[in-house]
Amino acid sequence: MRRSSIINAPITRRRALRAGAAAAILAGAGLPRRSRAAEQELNILVWCDHTDAALLQPFEEAHNVRINVKDYQETGAALAVLEQSQPGDWDVFVVDSVDVRRVAEQGLLAPLDDVQLPWDSIFPELHAPELHKIDGKTYAVPEKFGYNSIAFDKSKVEEAEVRRADIMWNPKYKGRIAVYDYYIPAMEMVALGMGIRPDQITAEKLPAIREKLLEIKPLASVIGDVPTVQNALVTGAADIIIAGGEFVVAGLAQENPNLDWVLPDSGGIRWMQGVGIFEASQKKELAAELVKYIVGPDGQARLATASCYWAMPTNQQAALGDAEKQRLRWNEQPGFIKNSYPYFIPDETLNKAMLEVWTEFLQA
Amino acid sequence: MRTIAGLPMTTRAAPRLLAWAPAPAVIWTALFFILPLLAMALVSLTRRERGQTVDLWTFANYGTFLTQGGGVFLEALRNSIEVTLIVTVLSVLVAYPIAYVLAYRVPARWQRVLLVLLVLPFWTSYVIRSYSWLLVLSEKGIISLALQGLGLADGPVGLGNTRGATVLGFVHFFAMLLTLTIYANLVQIRESYRRAAADLGASPLQVFLRITMPLSLPGVAVGAFLTFVLAIGDYVTPQILGGSRELLLPQAIMLQVGRTADFPLASAMSMVLMAVVTLAYLLFARHLRMDRV
């Protein structure tokens, strides 16, 4: 079952974000950041937000190290990269929290020293030892999280309306709705709107969820990846994005202050990523320093506002400014965390059934 | 008559060396086309569960293609064929007049400049070009603003995220390609043929219909075939411009690869796409004269 959660793990929002961030990557991490020779190198396998030069450069300069970055789009792709690598090629791994145990059980991750990690500053609800620990040993520390909720243009939609999940079926917004095309959180959002918790989704409940999902299609103007739904919101093709969230709009809010997001009162889906060290790394001490930096106050602020996508830092001490916190709805986090559900990764059979329903939705 | 046996050694060796000349191309094709195709065909006959291959030599994936979701994949194939045919026909209709004017109406010294201008859009990534079209076609885009400015629309008009937008994006790209193949063909037609027809009393229209058009068909066929093949397999343009309001087969294939890593089903669907392309080739084959383009 766990294996299927990785092999079949559908790609996350970041796959699509990668396309939108390509220019930023080229402008930043994709190009040599420093001219002077570094004494040593670290190789990191990460999501695209970690390719931001603004995040890596301070660490490189402080430790006289060059960080070589490889970003990937889904856990399966990362495992494929690892299969083609030699042990020791990679030092640091950023991975979806739901996949940490499986990766650790394959012997790929080294235990982390809890003493070195700022657990006291990390939102207690995000510790999730069932995801990050095996037999009391920590294999990854949560570093960033966010929500599949609803993003919207507040010049056209009242926030009070967005807080009601039934906005997804409100005929008033016919032709004004974009749907983020990652089917698991999107369908889990629909389920939540029906009063079904994500972990309560079963094959038996799928027909009812399918029916409600198909009701959205005539109202939708766009179904697409992150750049596509962002584009729809910015160009006026849509007023709300179902299954969008801070990762879609927070980075755009400076140019488009009307773009916002909120968790509906019925709840949303919470995603989280962790950072760990490869067991085969030959530079574990330096890798541990990088992990400490990333989950420290400065690194957390830079990671939260990385050019690829913004999202909440797990460390409550993250050195974010007021405006940045506002965009991330920092003050509402306790309520949001309480009212959101971790990604529920279905088993292979249910996953295929959900994808079949989603394919039907796309074709409807 | 001189025979090869009568030639000096070095001259006799030349034909043998020439016989090996296609070897790099053959090796390349075998390595990067035939082998991957065979691998894909083989994978399409397997079934995976929990990341493991559980069946070999099964047609289950082809059965899934035909029956899943009440024929949702068949509908995707139908959409792909429809869109591709529309794109091919429109691209020919747009490209032919341009190529004709370039070949016969534009002075030779300007033809090269215009050809460079024609291929300029090729220098931009087609992902960027697709997103650019999305902006142009959006409610805040130039077309919407122009329509409102001219009083032809009461409010913003959004043309993006539709099949029409996908077709437009494709035609923009493939009309350029077709113009090149048709132009290359037109300039090879001897001027004397057209002049002789005119001397014998044919009107310009008759010259075009009886001489120019039939002789340019190989260029049209090659360009149309390339358009068909490239358009039916394209994922990016419909994904960006179509807004996923309907599913084309490459998008359905990507769903299997990207979302569930179901490579056997994706391979089976790709083999179906390959069969459609092969069929198209057989239909076009009569007119495919690569030496004429």
XYZ file of C-alpha atoms in Angstrom:
657
model
C 0.000 0.000 0.000
C 2.697 2.437 0.936
C 4.651 1.620 -2.162
C 1.674 2.476 -4.242
C 1.423 5.763 -2.433
C 4.762 6.646 -3.905
C 4.754 4.910 -7.246
C 1.264 6.083 -7.870
C 1.617 9.270 -5.928
C 0.006 11.766 -8.217
C 2.044 14.809 -8.850
C 1.450 17.698 -6.579
C 0.766 21.335 -7.283
C 4.466 21.824 -7.729
C 4.611 19.952 -10.991
C 2.592 22.647 -12.576
C 4.298 25.402 -10.662
C 7.543 24.267 -12.189
C 6.481 25.453 -15.595
C 5.600 28.866 -14.255
C 8.846 29.086 -12.406
C 11.044 28.137 -15.326
C 11.960 31.718 -16.041
C 12.812 32.343 -12.429
C 14.962 29.248 -12.341
C 16.801 30.310 -15.460
C 17.278 33.751 -14.045
C 18.423 32.470 -10.705
C 19.490 29.053 -9.644
C 19.827 27.706 -13.149
C 22.741 30.005 -13.781
C 26.005 30.112 -11.915
C 25.399 32.162 -8.834
C 28.985 32.761 -7.848
C 32.152 33.192 -9.688
C 34.655 32.436 -6.969
C 35.521 28.807 -6.471
C 33.782 27.141 -3.561
C 35.725 24.706 -1.408
C 33.054 22.056 -1.462
C 29.734 21.148 -3.021
C 26.373 19.903 -1.864
C 23.941 18.159 -4.179
C 20.314 18.605 -3.334
C 17.212 16.973 -4.823
C 14.318 19.316 -4.216
C 11.050 20.930 -5.211
C 11.369 24.014 -7.376
C 11.011 26.487 -4.484
C 14.459 25.419 -3.259
C 16.071 26.480 -6.515
C 15.645 30.144 -5.605
C 19.029 31.870 -5.403
C 17.655 34.116 -2.664
C 17.288 31.014 -0.508
C 20.559 29.267 -1.296
C 23.033 32.073 -1.761
C 23.320 33.170 1.896
C 24.112 29.594 2.907
C 26.611 29.169 0.083
C 28.424 32.330 1.099
C 28.381 31.540 4.793
C 29.798 28.050 4.284
C 31.841 28.614 1.140
C 29.969 25.845 -0.588
C 28.418 25.500 -3.978
C 24.963 23.955 -3.963
C 24.045 21.964 -7.042
C 20.301 21.790 -7.431
C 18.147 19.238 -9.183
C 14.434 19.897 -8.966
C 11.858 17.251 -9.636
C 8.143 17.136 -10.200
C 6.885 14.142 -8.291
C 8.197 11.671 -5.771
C 8.254 8.898 -8.356
C 10.474 11.043 -10.573
C 12.815 11.723 -7.663
C 13.094 8.004 -6.962
C 13.862 7.423 -10.644
C 16.677 9.989 -10.396
C 18.003 8.207 -7.317
C 17.884 4.842 -9.067
C 20.099 6.222 -11.798
C 22.539 7.787 -9.331
C 25.435 6.382 -7.409
C 25.162 6.180 -3.614
C 26.543 9.411 -2.235
C 25.656 11.477 -5.267
C 22.972 13.313 -3.314
C 23.099 14.975 0.070
C 19.767 16.631 0.845
C 16.235 15.597 -0.129
C 13.043 17.627 -0.007
C 10.011 15.389 -0.244
C 6.280 15.371 0.403
C 5.681 14.548 4.036
C 3.267 11.768 3.062
C 6.148 10.001 1.305
C 8.838 10.399 3.986
C 8.245 7.058 5.704
C 8.311 5.093 2.487
C 11.550 6.738 1.369
C 13.076 6.181 4.813
C 11.955 2.546 4.828
C 13.894 2.053 1.603
C 16.970 3.046 3.562
C 17.483 6.239 1.608
C 17.286 8.711 4.489
C 19.532 9.163 7.476
C 18.114 9.859 10.931
C 18.253 13.509 11.896
C 19.474 14.830 15.224
C 16.338 16.192 16.902
C 18.454 18.358 19.188
C 19.620 20.354 16.189
C 16.097 20.963 14.931
C 13.753 23.754 16.062
C 10.856 21.479 17.002
C 9.752 23.911 19.707
C 9.180 26.594 17.086
C 7.395 24.395 14.596
C 3.608 24.539 14.739
C 2.798 21.636 17.078
C 0.016 20.375 14.800
C 2.576 19.933 12.014
C 5.026 17.709 13.903
C 3.151 14.697 12.515
C 5.486 12.010 13.888
C 3.425 9.396 12.052
C 4.760 10.938 8.840
C 8.276 11.982 9.770
C 9.451 9.414 12.302
C 10.043 5.681 12.405
C 10.765 3.980 15.722
C 11.274 7.367 17.323
C 13.903 8.450 14.813
C 13.260 11.531 12.697
C 13.903 11.134 8.969
C 12.625 14.489 7.742
C 11.617 17.723 9.376
C 8.518 19.566 8.122
C 9.612 22.766 6.412
C 6.716 24.234 4.415
C 2.994 23.717 4.123
C -0.107 25.155 2.554
C -3.626 24.458 1.462
C -5.731 23.423 -1.453
C -8.557 25.784 -0.732
C -10.129 28.505 -2.841
C -8.280 31.398 -4.443
C -10.248 34.349 -5.710
C -10.283 37.870 -7.083
C -11.676 39.966 -4.282
C -12.618 42.786 -6.615
C -15.233 40.426 -8.046
C -16.091 38.000 -5.265
C -16.912 38.655 -1.633
C -14.693 36.782 0.804
C -17.759 35.772 2.807
C -19.019 33.934 -0.275
C -15.720 32.142 -0.766
C -15.793 30.908 2.803
C -18.897 28.944 1.870
C -17.970 25.769 0.031
C -21.157 25.914 -2.010
C -19.566 28.653 -4.088
C -18.187 25.737 -6.123
C -21.705 25.082 -7.347
C -23.052 28.635 -7.347
C -24.626 29.309 -10.782
C -23.888 32.989 -10.243
C -20.298 32.152 -11.160
C -21.069 30.171 -14.276
C -18.123 30.589 -16.615
C -16.118 32.310 -13.883
C -14.675 29.256 -12.151
C -11.225 27.760 -12.723
C -10.357 24.338 -11.363
C -6.807 23.361 -10.485
C -6.315 20.086 -12.309
C -4.762 17.964 -9.590
C -7.608 15.561 -9.135
C -6.944 14.311 -5.608
C -7.203 17.634 -3.724
C -9.858 18.895 -6.140
C -12.046 15.852 -5.515
C -11.284 16.000 -1.813
C -12.465 19.624 -1.845
C -15.699 18.513 -3.488
C -16.057 15.779 -0.876
C -15.507 18.321 1.906
C -18.185 20.493 0.363
C -20.494 17.483 0.679
C -19.496 16.923 4.298
C -17.240 13.939 3.544
C -13.775 14.039 5.112
C -10.975 13.107 2.680
C -10.076 9.992 4.638
C -13.715 8.912 4.448
C -13.671 8.760 0.656
C -14.367 5.216 -0.461
C -15.356 3.496 -3.677
C -18.922 3.432 -2.381
C -18.995 7.198 -1.904
C -17.340 7.921 -5.233
C -20.533 7.954 -7.357
C -22.007 10.732 -5.195
C -18.742 12.693 -5.358
C -18.658 12.148 -9.132
C -22.132 13.591 -9.444
C -21.212 16.738 -7.516
C -17.947 17.050 -9.422
C -19.714 16.846 -12.772
C -22.047 19.623 -11.627
C -19.016 21.928 -11.575
C -18.096 21.330 -15.229
C -20.794 23.525 -16.805
C -19.747 26.333 -14.467
C -16.020 26.033 -15.172
C -14.245 28.212 -17.689
C -10.820 26.635 -17.246
C -9.339 23.473 -15.813
C -5.597 23.589 -15.727
C -2.245 23.545 -14.029
C -1.030 26.380 -11.820
C 0.192 28.750 -14.559
C -3.058 28.190 -16.448
C -5.384 28.917 -13.531
C -3.173 31.826 -12.438
C -3.453 33.194 -15.943
C -7.218 32.759 -15.853
C -7.465 34.765 -12.642
C -5.115 37.493 -13.811
C -6.647 37.895 -17.272
C -10.229 37.800 -16.048
C -11.167 34.387 -17.460
C -12.078 33.271 -13.943
C -12.919 34.832 -10.595
C -12.264 31.855 -8.348
C -9.946 28.850 -8.413
C -11.165 25.640 -6.848
C -8.327 23.745 -5.114
C -6.104 26.805 -5.451
C -4.540 28.427 -2.429
C -1.708 30.621 -1.272
C 0.676 28.744 -3.575
C -1.267 30.097 -6.557
C -1.856 33.720 -5.607
C 0.410 34.847 -2.764
C 3.377 35.384 -5.061
C 1.247 37.473 -7.421
C -0.383 39.632 -4.798
C 2.160 42.434 -4.997
C 1.268 43.154 -8.629
C -2.337 42.074 -8.194
C -3.465 43.018 -4.685
C -6.971 41.783 -5.438
C -5.816 38.181 -5.662
C -6.432 36.382 -2.421
C -7.240 32.986 -0.998
C -9.085 31.604 1.978
C -9.990 28.311 3.562
C -13.721 27.621 3.288
C -15.482 27.069 6.585
C -16.053 23.453 5.589
C -12.275 23.025 5.487
C -9.522 22.446 2.973
C -6.700 20.073 2.158
C -3.324 20.636 3.803
C -0.123 19.692 2.020
C 3.301 19.633 3.632
C 6.850 18.936 2.592
C 9.819 17.824 4.663
C 13.576 18.021 4.317
C 16.009 15.226 5.134
C 19.520 13.959 4.522
C 20.458 11.014 2.346
C 21.875 8.045 4.200
C 24.618 7.676 1.588
C 25.696 11.315 1.757
C 29.398 11.787 2.368
C 28.805 15.295 3.674
C 26.244 14.723 6.364
C 27.551 17.467 8.639
C 27.314 20.119 5.968
C 23.968 18.719 4.839
C 22.741 18.981 8.425
C 23.834 22.601 8.465
C 21.765 23.228 5.342
C 18.737 21.541 6.913
C 19.187 23.682 10.030
C 19.416 26.788 7.878
C 16.297 25.898 5.895
C 14.196 25.331 9.008
C 15.744 28.297 10.822
C 14.054 31.719 10.956
C 15.948 33.260 8.015
C 15.820 30.220 5.752
C 12.144 29.736 6.516
C 11.304 33.296 5.495
C 13.205 32.896 2.236
C 11.662 29.509 1.547
C 8.150 30.749 2.294
C 8.495 33.511 -0.271
C 10.539 31.567 -2.844
C 9.923 32.643 -6.419
C 8.532 29.306 -7.559
C 5.698 29.364 -5.047
C 4.864 30.936 -1.747
C 3.514 28.955 1.170
C 3.575 28.897 4.951
C 6.805 28.145 6.788
C 6.439 25.505 9.471
C 8.635 27.502 11.858
C 6.623 30.101 13.754
C 9.786 32.181 14.158
C 10.201 32.672 10.405
C 11.514 36.188 9.793
C 8.656 37.345 7.615
C 7.455 40.932 7.347
C 3.902 41.979 8.148
C 2.892 42.287 4.515
C 4.198 38.803 3.732
C 2.432 37.358 6.749
C -0.754 39.032 5.688
C -0.548 37.499 2.230
C -0.086 34.104 3.834
C -2.927 34.787 6.306
C -0.518 34.087 9.145
C -2.923 35.093 11.901
C -5.554 32.686 10.715
C -3.221 29.691 10.639
C -4.278 28.153 13.950
C -7.862 28.024 12.731
C -6.884 26.933 9.243
C -4.662 24.130 10.496
C -7.421 22.941 12.763
C -9.964 23.097 9.960
C -7.904 21.399 7.278
C -7.168 17.792 6.512
C -3.805 16.341 5.527
C -3.490 15.016 2.006
C -5.241 11.700 1.867
C -3.466 9.487 -0.642
C -5.887 6.768 -1.724
C -4.809 3.202 -2.341
C -4.093 2.157 -5.890
C -7.589 0.886 -6.650
C -9.326 3.970 -5.313
C -6.740 6.189 -6.937
C -7.461 4.687 -10.352
C -11.184 4.993 -9.765
C -10.766 8.660 -8.823
C -8.672 9.323 -11.907
C -11.328 7.636 -14.032
C -13.951 9.977 -12.592
C -11.638 12.928 -13.149
C -11.043 11.922 -16.773
C -14.791 11.788 -17.235
C -15.049 15.236 -15.673
C -12.477 16.627 -18.102
C -14.280 15.093 -21.058
C -17.799 16.024 -19.917
C 32.222 -0.452 -71.075
C 34.446 -0.240 -68.023
C 33.638 -2.659 -65.256
C 34.199 -2.196 -61.565
C 36.609 -5.102 -61.662
C 38.684 -3.172 -64.121
C 39.020 -0.124 -61.952
C 41.898 0.603 -59.621
C 41.564 -0.726 -56.059
C 40.620 2.623 -54.505
C 37.900 3.174 -57.060
C 36.532 -0.338 -56.494
C 36.443 0.281 -52.763
C 34.353 3.386 -53.182
C 31.041 1.623 -53.888
C 31.587 -0.579 -50.845
C 32.183 2.472 -48.701
C 29.160 4.145 -50.203
C 27.096 1.130 -49.285
C 27.904 1.838 -45.642
C 27.012 5.495 -45.915
C 23.437 5.041 -44.631
C 24.697 3.041 -41.652
C 24.733 5.949 -39.160
C 21.169 6.857 -40.101
C 20.062 3.237 -39.823
C 21.747 2.829 -36.445
C 20.270 6.097 -35.233
C 16.776 5.106 -36.361
C 17.109 1.665 -34.835
C 18.339 3.011 -31.511
C 16.067 5.986 -31.128
C 12.939 4.957 -32.996
C 12.564 1.244 -33.615
C 13.826 0.025 -30.240
C 11.787 2.534 -28.205
C 8.735 1.718 -30.313
C 9.201 -1.995 -29.686
C 9.692 -1.299 -25.984
C 6.496 0.738 -25.929
C 4.610 -2.017 -27.739
C 5.914 -4.549 -25.247
C 5.024 -2.407 -22.238
C 1.527 -1.898 -23.649
C 1.033 -5.665 -23.334
C 1.798 -5.694 -19.625
C -0.192 -4.694 -16.579
C 1.132 -3.128 -13.415
C -0.160 -3.135 -9.886
C 1.520 -1.457 -6.924
C 4.469 -0.566 -9.096
C 5.059 -4.189 -10.116
C 4.399 -5.873 -13.449
C 1.746 -8.476 -12.732
C 0.747 -9.602 -16.248
C 2.627 -10.154 -19.466
C 1.098 -10.545 -22.898
C -2.280 -9.098 -22.048
C -4.498 -6.887 -24.151
C -6.197 -5.540 -21.021
C -4.883 -2.032 -21.610
C -6.355 -1.942 -25.098
C -9.628 -3.154 -23.588
C -9.431 -0.335 -21.035
C -8.811 2.132 -23.840
C -11.954 1.010 -25.606
C -14.274 0.739 -22.631
C -13.160 2.949 -19.728
C -15.668 5.502 -18.521
C -18.119 4.691 -21.289
C -15.533 5.301 -23.994
C -13.922 8.434 -22.588
C -10.598 7.624 -24.267
C -12.275 6.880 -27.593
C -13.883 10.282 -27.330
C -10.445 11.776 -26.677
C -9.182 10.069 -29.841
C -12.130 11.399 -31.806
C -11.470 14.911 -30.471
C -7.814 14.612 -31.454
C -8.637 13.520 -34.987
C -11.249 16.265 -35.383
C -8.933 18.999 -34.133
C -6.049 17.709 -36.237
C -8.090 17.563 -39.437
C -9.436 21.072 -38.875
C -5.908 22.340 -38.196
C -4.476 20.611 -41.269
C -7.133 21.949 -43.625
C -6.975 25.488 -42.222
C -3.188 25.509 -42.288
C -3.156 24.493 -45.964
C -5.725 27.171 -46.784
C -3.665 29.827 -45.007
C -0.259 28.652 -46.191
C -0.912 28.060 -49.875
C -1.716 31.654 -50.867
C 1.253 32.926 -48.874
C 3.596 30.430 -50.538
C 2.147 31.230 -53.957
C 2.621 34.969 -53.556
C 6.127 34.424 -52.226
C 7.114 32.155 -55.100
C 5.528 34.011 -58.011
C 4.721 37.556 -57.011
C 7.584 38.654 -54.807
C 10.866 39.656 -56.486
C 13.585 37.074 -55.935
C 15.707 39.449 -53.849
C 12.889 39.906 -51.339
C 11.923 36.269 -51.111
C 14.745 35.381 -48.769
C 13.962 38.292 -46.449
C 10.297 37.376 -46.344
C 11.137 33.731 -45.692
C 13.246 34.780 -42.712
C 10.376 36.919 -41.459
C 8.075 33.977 -41.979
C 10.109 31.681 -39.774
C 10.741 34.325 -37.110
C 7.973 33.005 -34.861
C 9.754 29.622 -34.900
C 12.515 31.273 -32.917
C 10.212 31.617 -29.932
C 9.451 28.665 -27.700
C 6.059 27.309 -28.594
C 5.158 27.210 -24.894
C 5.731 30.949 -24.717
C 3.890 31.391 -28.000
C 0.911 29.477 -26.619
C 0.802 31.571 -23.448
C 1.083 34.693 -25.579
C -1.959 33.608 -27.548
C -3.778 33.021 -24.280
C -3.107 36.636 -23.315
C -4.168 37.916 -26.738
C -7.400 35.914 -26.568
C -8.223 36.747 -22.947
C -10.978 39.055 -21.768
C -8.370 41.737 -21.194
C -6.575 40.925 -24.426
C -6.204 42.984 -27.558
C -8.968 41.202 -29.495
C -11.504 41.728 -26.728
C -10.491 45.378 -26.378
C -10.674 45.895 -30.149
C -14.121 44.331 -30.380
C -15.348 46.542 -27.555
C -13.674 49.591 -29.040
C -15.373 48.996 -32.385
C -18.712 48.581 -30.668
C -18.950 44.943 -31.776
C -19.099 43.638 -28.231
C -20.901 45.004 -25.185
C -18.436 43.605 -22.682
C -15.188 41.654 -22.425
C -14.942 38.685 -24.759
C -12.871 35.712 -23.681
C -11.766 33.518 -26.563
C -9.096 31.528 -24.746
C -9.543 28.119 -23.136
C -11.590 26.772 -26.027
C -11.127 24.374 -28.923
C -11.023 27.403 -31.204
C -8.040 28.748 -29.269
C -6.258 25.412 -29.607
C -6.902 25.401 -33.357
C -5.680 28.978 -33.666
C -2.456 28.187 -31.797
C -1.832 25.174 -33.994
C -2.620 26.966 -37.258
C -0.290 29.822 -36.361
C 2.523 27.333 -36.003
C 1.773 24.899 -38.809
C 0.830 27.454 -41.452
C 4.447 28.622 -41.308
C 5.705 25.080 -41.725
C 3.360 24.417 -44.618
C 4.299 27.679 -46.297
C 7.900 26.531 -46.397
C 7.155 23.102 -47.852
C 4.712 24.464 -50.426
C 7.051 27.338 -51.365
C 9.948 24.897 -51.826
C 7.760 22.882 -54.148
C 6.405 25.840 -56.114
C 9.831 27.253 -56.949
C 10.825 23.902 -58.445
C 8.033 23.982 -60.998
C 9.545 25.064 -64.296
C 8.416 28.466 -65.405
C 8.272 27.131 -68.974
C 5.309 24.883 -68.107
C 3.186 27.773 -66.976
C 4.366 29.952 -69.868
C 3.570 27.232 -72.410
C 0.077 26.812 -70.975
C -0.479 30.556 -71.184
C 0.842 30.624 -74.764
C -1.646 27.928 -75.662
C -4.466 30.131 -74.451
C -4.988 29.018 -70.845
C -6.288 31.692 -68.507
C -4.339 32.390 -65.288
C -6.941 30.381 -63.364
C -6.605 27.462 -65.790
C -2.820 27.628 -65.506
C -3.148 27.422 -61.776
C -5.718 24.642 -61.752
C -4.147 22.526 -64.534
C -0.437 23.144 -64.032
C 0.596 24.802 -60.782
C -1.721 23.143 -58.311
C -1.283 19.535 -59.479
C 2.492 19.937 -59.575
C 2.532 21.495 -56.109
C 0.521 18.710 -54.493
C 3.627 16.838 -53.282
C 4.628 19.896 -51.243
C 1.122 20.246 -49.883
C 0.994 16.542 -49.037
C 4.330 16.568 -47.213
C 3.398 19.682 -45.254
C -0.074 18.395 -44.474
C 1.295 15.065 -43.338
C 3.845 16.739 -41.073
C 1.103 18.966 -39.704
C -1.117 15.973 -39.048
C 1.605 14.005 -37.292
C 2.848 16.886 -35.164
C -0.595 18.191 -34.251
C -2.171 14.888 -33.298
C 0.661 14.131 -30.891
C 0.944 17.589 -29.365
C 0.199 17.934 -25.675
C 1.277 21.457 -24.802
C -0.904 23.553 -27.113
C -4.262 22.019 -26.165
C -3.195 21.931 -22.525
C -2.434 25.660 -22.477
C -4.947 27.050 -24.951
C -7.759 24.533 -24.632
C -8.290 25.061 -20.915
C -8.970 21.318 -20.547
C -12.573 21.940 -21.509
C -12.261 18.747 -23.533
C -9.668 16.029 -23.525
C -7.417 15.192 -26.458
C -5.615 11.864 -26.576
C -2.124 13.208 -25.703
C -3.635 14.844 -22.624
C -5.274 11.554 -21.664
C -1.920 9.798 -22.098
C -0.207 12.376 -19.893
C -2.842 11.852 -17.216
C -1.868 8.180 -17.058
C 1.853 8.920 -16.981
C 1.854 11.935 -14.706
C -0.869 11.022 -12.268
C -0.707 7.265 -11.765
C 2.501 6.270 -13.564
C 0.421 3.731 -15.492
C 2.938 3.340 -18.280
C 1.327 0.181 -19.741
C -2.002 1.948 -20.326
C -0.199 5.073 -21.568
C 1.829 2.870 -23.940
C -1.306 1.213 -25.271
C -2.869 4.605 -25.902
C 0.336 5.767 -27.605
C 0.288 2.688 -29.827
C -3.246 3.585 -30.867
C -2.016 7.078 -31.708
C 0.839 5.529 -33.653
C -1.660 3.404 -35.599
C -3.613 6.537 -36.520
C -0.432 8.224 -37.732
C 0.467 5.126 -39.762
C -2.971 5.178 -41.330
C -2.504 8.838 -42.177
C 0.832 7.999 -43.762
C -0.762 5.349 -45.939
C -3.362 7.859 -47.066
C -0.767 10.518 -47.807
C 1.881 8.122 -49.161
C 0.773 8.404 -52.754
C 1.596 12.088 -52.743
C 4.611 12.104 -50.437
C 7.522 13.090 -52.677
C 10.261 14.256 -50.361
C 12.521 15.046 -53.326
C 10.093 17.769 -54.335
C 10.324 19.757 -51.138
